[in-house]
Amino acid sequence: MNREMEKIIMPKDEDALARSQSVKERLDMLKTGTQLYKVRDKGVRGLQLYKRKYWLDMENLLIHFSPHKDPSTTLGCAVTAGSDSYNLKDICEVRDGYQTDIFNKIGDKTKADINKFRKITADTAFSLIFTPESNMHELDLVAEDKQTRDAWVDAIKHLVVTLKSLSHQKEYELYLKKQFRVADGNKSGYLDLQEVKSLCKGLNIEVDREDLKTLFDKANTEKTDPASKEKGEVLDEDEFVTFYYNLMRRPEIDEIFKRYSNQVEDTYKMTPEALLVFLKDEQKEVVTVEQCKDIVKDFETSEEKSSFTKEGFTHFLMFDDWQELLSPISKSSVKAEEMIHPLSHYWIASSHNTYLTGNQLIGESSVDAYITALKQGCRCVELDCHDGDDGEPIIYHGHTFTSKILFKDVVEALKTYAFERSDFPLILSIENHCSIEQQDRMAKHLVTILGDLLYTKGIKGDEKELPSPMYLQRKILVKSKRLSACATGNDNDNQSESDDDEHDNSKKKKTKEISKKLSDIVNYIHAVHFPGFNNDGAFFHMSSFGESKTIKILSDPETARDFVKYNTRQISRIYPGATRQDSSNMSIVEPWVAGCQIVSLNYQTDDLQNHLNRAMFTANRGCGYILKPEFLRDPSLAYSPTSPSGLDRTKFPTLNLSVEILSGQHIPRPQGVEKGEVVDPYVQIQIHGHPDDSNDTENHKGTKIIDNNGFNPTWKEDFTFNIKVPELAFLDLKVKDHSHTGKDQHLGSYAIRVMDMQEGYRRAYLVDYSGKQLKPASLFVKISKRWSK
């Protein structure tokens, strides 16, 4: 086992000793490897089994596999050539038993299939679930026996938790040591100067050979002891980490350090008292001297830990959670005092056609698509329900070739994962195309499977507004049509509300019978056809608006203001237009600016809209609810979602935002490739938000291009933005590679709500549009805010 990982993985407390020994034994067994069956759905060929050997590689944090080479293997397993691996850091969950789409199919198989799947039981089956940003399907596996299955499940669960808990610094050093092992082609455990030079080139670093040699010799502390290393002219792992830290000296940080330090003989030191001044003046943080002493102890790299050296101060700005642009409090805690308003006062993280993993015509439907959305904090998921065989309702995109999944399997998954990421209410947006009989079946599944999680209480006569997220904690609400109060049995729906309305007007004229059993579990999210802004609907009536209808409403200043007023009391749901068969997304900021709560996105699409959606909902612990500003909650306040906003500046001042792009670190090549030319990076800075801001050409800016430096490009460029409606504004930083011959390539981005930003010198880790973190790729920026009425 990798020494670093062994230190991390094995618990030190005595109570955990027995458990750690068990984990170590299992890890040792899995490093040797076991035979497992991989289960795959091959479409018309049905489910197929592939027997392969799988083993753990703790050096590189991988699960390797190679195909079984015996062509006479049983179980009808297909055999392919070659071998491959899965990265442990891409795994977010391990499930035992039948808990995925493929295993659900096996559980539903008839007796005729028993021989083919005789090895597969709930006791031997398990699945590896990958992070959404990895764009990988779940891996369904079957062990020879329960003991082997449990060994894999327990060990990988332990590793997943351990890897998630790594500090930024430990994660960074593991990254460096992984690069070291990749460069160590002969597996000697050392790198010579030429290997280090090649590694630097692979890491996007252009450095002069003489400078490289100087830093190499400085890190080579055992150079004078030839007995310890071959010829003495090599670096071991730890020396390479030291070399790398020296290579990435940060002159922009050194300047800050020198400004707040005192010179002691030939060196500068930053005392805890000086650190206190820095944190107060620059970072706008309130701390004590005692806290500053603890910070120095945690991050100082020298043995004498009473004050910061420039190396310790650099580590502090690089690795301390509090120095990120978004504070750790915003990421890890809910503002309880803001969760007591009516549901209509929140933006709510919402998914469109949640069941799809691809496009709207031939994409796959999957239970795991719901689980993935819920794990990302989604609080409104869509269930497109149709009559299925054997009386069981199914979910798929009607009148297309998308695959089908059982309604009951989705509900089972919702029960398990509804509140894994957030305790606040989950809304099931039901598109009902079922017969009365199968609607009754849907109602039965919802009631029996969800149990007390399903909120079924009726609306009291004295209620005047929607309940709060706090009141509805850990409750599931059904959004659907319902019968009139006087109905005594099943009845027709004369006010159709459907996503089909936008592109098929004939559907509006059709009536649909509604099951009383399904109607009875609809309460606060009663879906109705939009009656117009001149008709005051009940507070619990909500309407859906297609993309083109939404654009039409927002293009007229009068109806746009009416829409804002509507959204202060009732919920609106916005969904992409019917022409978006490729699962592309509409622009989400404009509906948010009008106070629309549920702006539904195709979560499976990697694009700017999902990037901004993650920026919106990252704060407040990612719970999926963000309180709208007061002018989107109080209909008496003057406000327009079109330009000009009309806001009272004494109450809602403008913001003068200063963004200084200081430097970048570890900027990746396009699409994450490891070879090729060193990039020529530059940064585009843009403000998204109210038209007063997003349409202002002064809010679209960019840095100069830095030639041949993806390792540590330095810009030191300051930009000022006069933001008219900061409560609705997003800062979007996009790093691109300048091309002399073709299109500039997107290398990584960072987006954040302006109101969530911390001031001072901050670190912004880059991500791609799938949400995948590109660590250690980051930007180092300085933020200043000045309000003016």
Short mmCIF file of N, CA, C and O in Angstrom, two decimals, residues 164-205:
data_model
loop_
_atom_site.label_atom_id
_atom_site.label_comp_id
_atom_site.label_asym_id
_atom_site.label_seq_id
_atom_site.Cartn_x
_atom_site.Cartn_y
_atom_site.Cartn_z
N LYS A 164 -12.86 11.40 0.48
CA LYS A 164 -13.67 12.61 0.60
C LYS A 164 -13.20 13.49 1.74
O LYS A 164 -13.40 14.71 1.72
N SER A 165 -12.57 12.90 2.75
CA SER A 165 -12.20 13.65 3.95
C SER A 165 -10.80 14.26 3.86
O SER A 165 -10.37 14.92 4.80
N LEU A 166 -10.10 14.04 2.77
CA LEU A 166 -8.74 14.55 2.65
C LEU A 166 -8.73 16.08 2.69
O LEU A 166 -9.57 16.73 2.09
N SER A 167 -7.74 16.65 3.36
CA SER A 167 -7.56 18.10 3.33
C SER A 167 -7.05 18.50 1.95
O SER A 167 -6.53 17.67 1.20
N HIS A 168 -7.18 19.78 1.62
CA HIS A 168 -6.68 20.27 0.33
C HIS A 168 -5.19 19.97 0.18
O HIS A 168 -4.73 19.57 -0.89
N GLN A 169 -4.43 20.16 1.26
CA GLN A 169 -2.99 19.96 1.17
C GLN A 169 -2.65 18.49 0.96
O GLN A 169 -1.82 18.14 0.13
N LYS A 170 -3.30 17.60 1.71
CA LYS A 170 -3.03 16.17 1.56
C LYS A 170 -3.44 15.71 0.17
O LYS A 170 -2.72 14.93 -0.48
N GLU A 171 -4.56 16.20 -0.31
CA GLU A 171 -5.02 15.86 -1.65
C GLU A 171 -4.02 16.34 -2.70
O GLU A 171 -3.72 15.63 -3.67
N TYR A 172 -3.46 17.52 -2.50
CA TYR A 172 -2.51 18.09 -3.44
C TYR A 172 -1.22 17.27 -3.46
O TYR A 172 -0.66 16.97 -4.51
N GLU A 173 -0.75 16.88 -2.28
CA GLU A 173 0.49 16.11 -2.23
C GLU A 173 0.30 14.71 -2.79
O GLU A 173 1.22 14.15 -3.40
N LEU A 174 -0.87 14.12 -2.60
CA LEU A 174 -1.15 12.83 -3.26
C LEU A 174 -1.14 12.98 -4.77
O LEU A 174 -0.67 12.11 -5.50
N TYR A 175 -1.67 14.11 -5.25
CA TYR A 175 -1.64 14.41 -6.69
C TYR A 175 -0.20 14.47 -7.18
O TYR A 175 0.15 13.88 -8.22
N LEU A 176 0.67 15.16 -6.43
CA LEU A 176 2.07 15.29 -6.84
C LEU A 176 2.77 13.93 -6.85
O LEU A 176 3.54 13.61 -7.76
N LYS A 177 2.49 13.12 -5.84
CA LYS A 177 3.15 11.81 -5.76
C LYS A 177 2.65 10.86 -6.84
O LYS A 177 3.39 10.00 -7.31
N LYS A 178 1.40 11.05 -7.24
CA LYS A 178 0.89 10.25 -8.36
C LYS A 178 1.66 10.63 -9.64
O LYS A 178 2.05 9.76 -10.43
N GLN A 179 1.88 11.95 -9.85
CA GLN A 179 2.65 12.38 -11.01
C GLN A 179 4.07 11.82 -10.96
O GLN A 179 4.64 11.43 -11.98
N PHE A 180 4.64 11.77 -9.77
CA PHE A 180 5.97 11.21 -9.59
C PHE A 180 6.01 9.76 -10.06
O PHE A 180 6.91 9.35 -10.81
N ARG A 181 5.02 8.95 -9.64
CA ARG A 181 5.04 7.54 -9.99
C ARG A 181 4.81 7.32 -11.49
O ARG A 181 5.35 6.38 -12.07
N VAL A 182 4.01 8.21 -12.10
CA VAL A 182 3.82 8.11 -13.54
C VAL A 182 5.14 8.37 -14.27
O VAL A 182 5.48 7.70 -15.25
N ALA A 183 5.90 9.35 -13.78
CA ALA A 183 7.16 9.72 -14.43
C ALA A 183 8.27 8.70 -14.17
O ALA A 183 9.24 8.61 -14.93
N ASP A 184 8.12 7.92 -13.10
CA ASP A 184 9.14 6.93 -12.73
C ASP A 184 8.95 5.67 -13.58
O ASP A 184 8.48 4.63 -13.09
N GLY A 185 9.33 5.78 -14.84
CA GLY A 185 9.07 4.70 -15.80
C GLY A 185 9.73 3.39 -15.44
O GLY A 185 9.15 2.31 -15.66
N ASN A 186 10.92 3.40 -14.86
CA ASN A 186 11.62 2.14 -14.53
C ASN A 186 11.33 1.65 -13.11
O ASN A 186 11.96 0.70 -12.62
N LYS A 187 10.40 2.33 -12.45
CA LYS A 187 9.95 1.94 -11.10
C LYS A 187 11.11 1.87 -10.10
O LYS A 187 11.11 1.03 -9.19
N SER A 188 12.07 2.78 -10.23
CA SER A 188 13.22 2.78 -9.33
C SER A 188 12.90 3.44 -8.00
O SER A 188 13.62 3.27 -7.02
N GLY A 189 11.85 4.24 -7.97
CA GLY A 189 11.53 5.00 -6.77
C GLY A 189 12.20 6.35 -6.75
O GLY A 189 12.09 7.09 -5.77
N TYR A 190 12.91 6.70 -7.85
CA TYR A 190 13.61 7.97 -7.94
C TYR A 190 13.42 8.57 -9.33
O TYR A 190 13.12 7.87 -10.30
N LEU A 191 13.59 9.90 -9.42
CA LEU A 191 13.57 10.60 -10.71
C LEU A 191 14.89 11.32 -10.90
O LEU A 191 15.35 12.04 -10.00
N ASP A 192 15.51 11.14 -12.08
CA ASP A 192 16.70 11.91 -12.39
C ASP A 192 16.27 13.24 -13.03
O ASP A 192 15.08 13.50 -13.24
N LEU A 193 17.24 14.09 -13.36
CA LEU A 193 16.94 15.42 -13.87
C LEU A 193 16.15 15.36 -15.18
O LEU A 193 15.21 16.14 -15.37
N GLN A 194 16.49 14.43 -16.07
CA GLN A 194 15.78 14.33 -17.34
C GLN A 194 14.34 13.90 -17.13
O GLN A 194 13.41 14.41 -17.79
N GLU A 195 14.11 12.97 -16.19
CA GLU A 195 12.74 12.53 -15.90
C GLU A 195 11.93 13.68 -15.30
O GLU A 195 10.74 13.84 -15.60
N VAL A 196 12.56 14.48 -14.44
CA VAL A 196 11.88 15.63 -13.85
C VAL A 196 11.54 16.64 -14.94
O VAL A 196 10.44 17.21 -14.96
N LYS A 197 12.45 16.86 -15.86
CA LYS A 197 12.21 17.80 -16.95
C LYS A 197 11.04 17.34 -17.81
O LYS A 197 10.16 18.15 -18.17
N SER A 198 11.00 16.04 -18.12
CA SER A 198 9.90 15.50 -18.92
C SER A 198 8.57 15.61 -18.18
O SER A 198 7.53 15.92 -18.76
N LEU A 199 8.61 15.37 -16.87
CA LEU A 199 7.40 15.48 -16.06
C LEU A 199 6.89 16.92 -16.05
O LEU A 199 5.68 17.16 -16.18
N CYS A 200 7.79 17.87 -15.92
CA CYS A 200 7.38 19.29 -15.92
C CYS A 200 6.69 19.64 -17.23
O CYS A 200 5.67 20.34 -17.24
N LYS A 201 7.23 19.17 -18.34
CA LYS A 201 6.61 19.44 -19.63
C LYS A 201 5.21 18.84 -19.69
O LYS A 201 4.26 19.45 -20.19
N GLY A 202 5.09 17.61 -19.16
CA GLY A 202 3.77 16.97 -19.15
C GLY A 202 2.77 17.68 -18.27
O GLY A 202 1.56 17.60 -18.49
N LEU A 203 3.28 18.42 -17.26
CA LEU A 203 2.41 19.16 -16.35
C LEU A 203 2.19 20.60 -16.81
O LEU A 203 1.75 21.44 -16.05
N ASN A 204 2.50 20.87 -18.07
CA ASN A 204 2.20 22.19 -18.64
C ASN A 204 3.15 23.27 -18.13
O ASN A 204 2.77 24.43 -17.99
N ILE A 205 4.41 22.86 -17.81
CA ILE A 205 5.37 23.79 -17.22
C ILE A 205 6.52 24.04 -18.19
O ILE A 205 7.20 23.10 -18.62
#
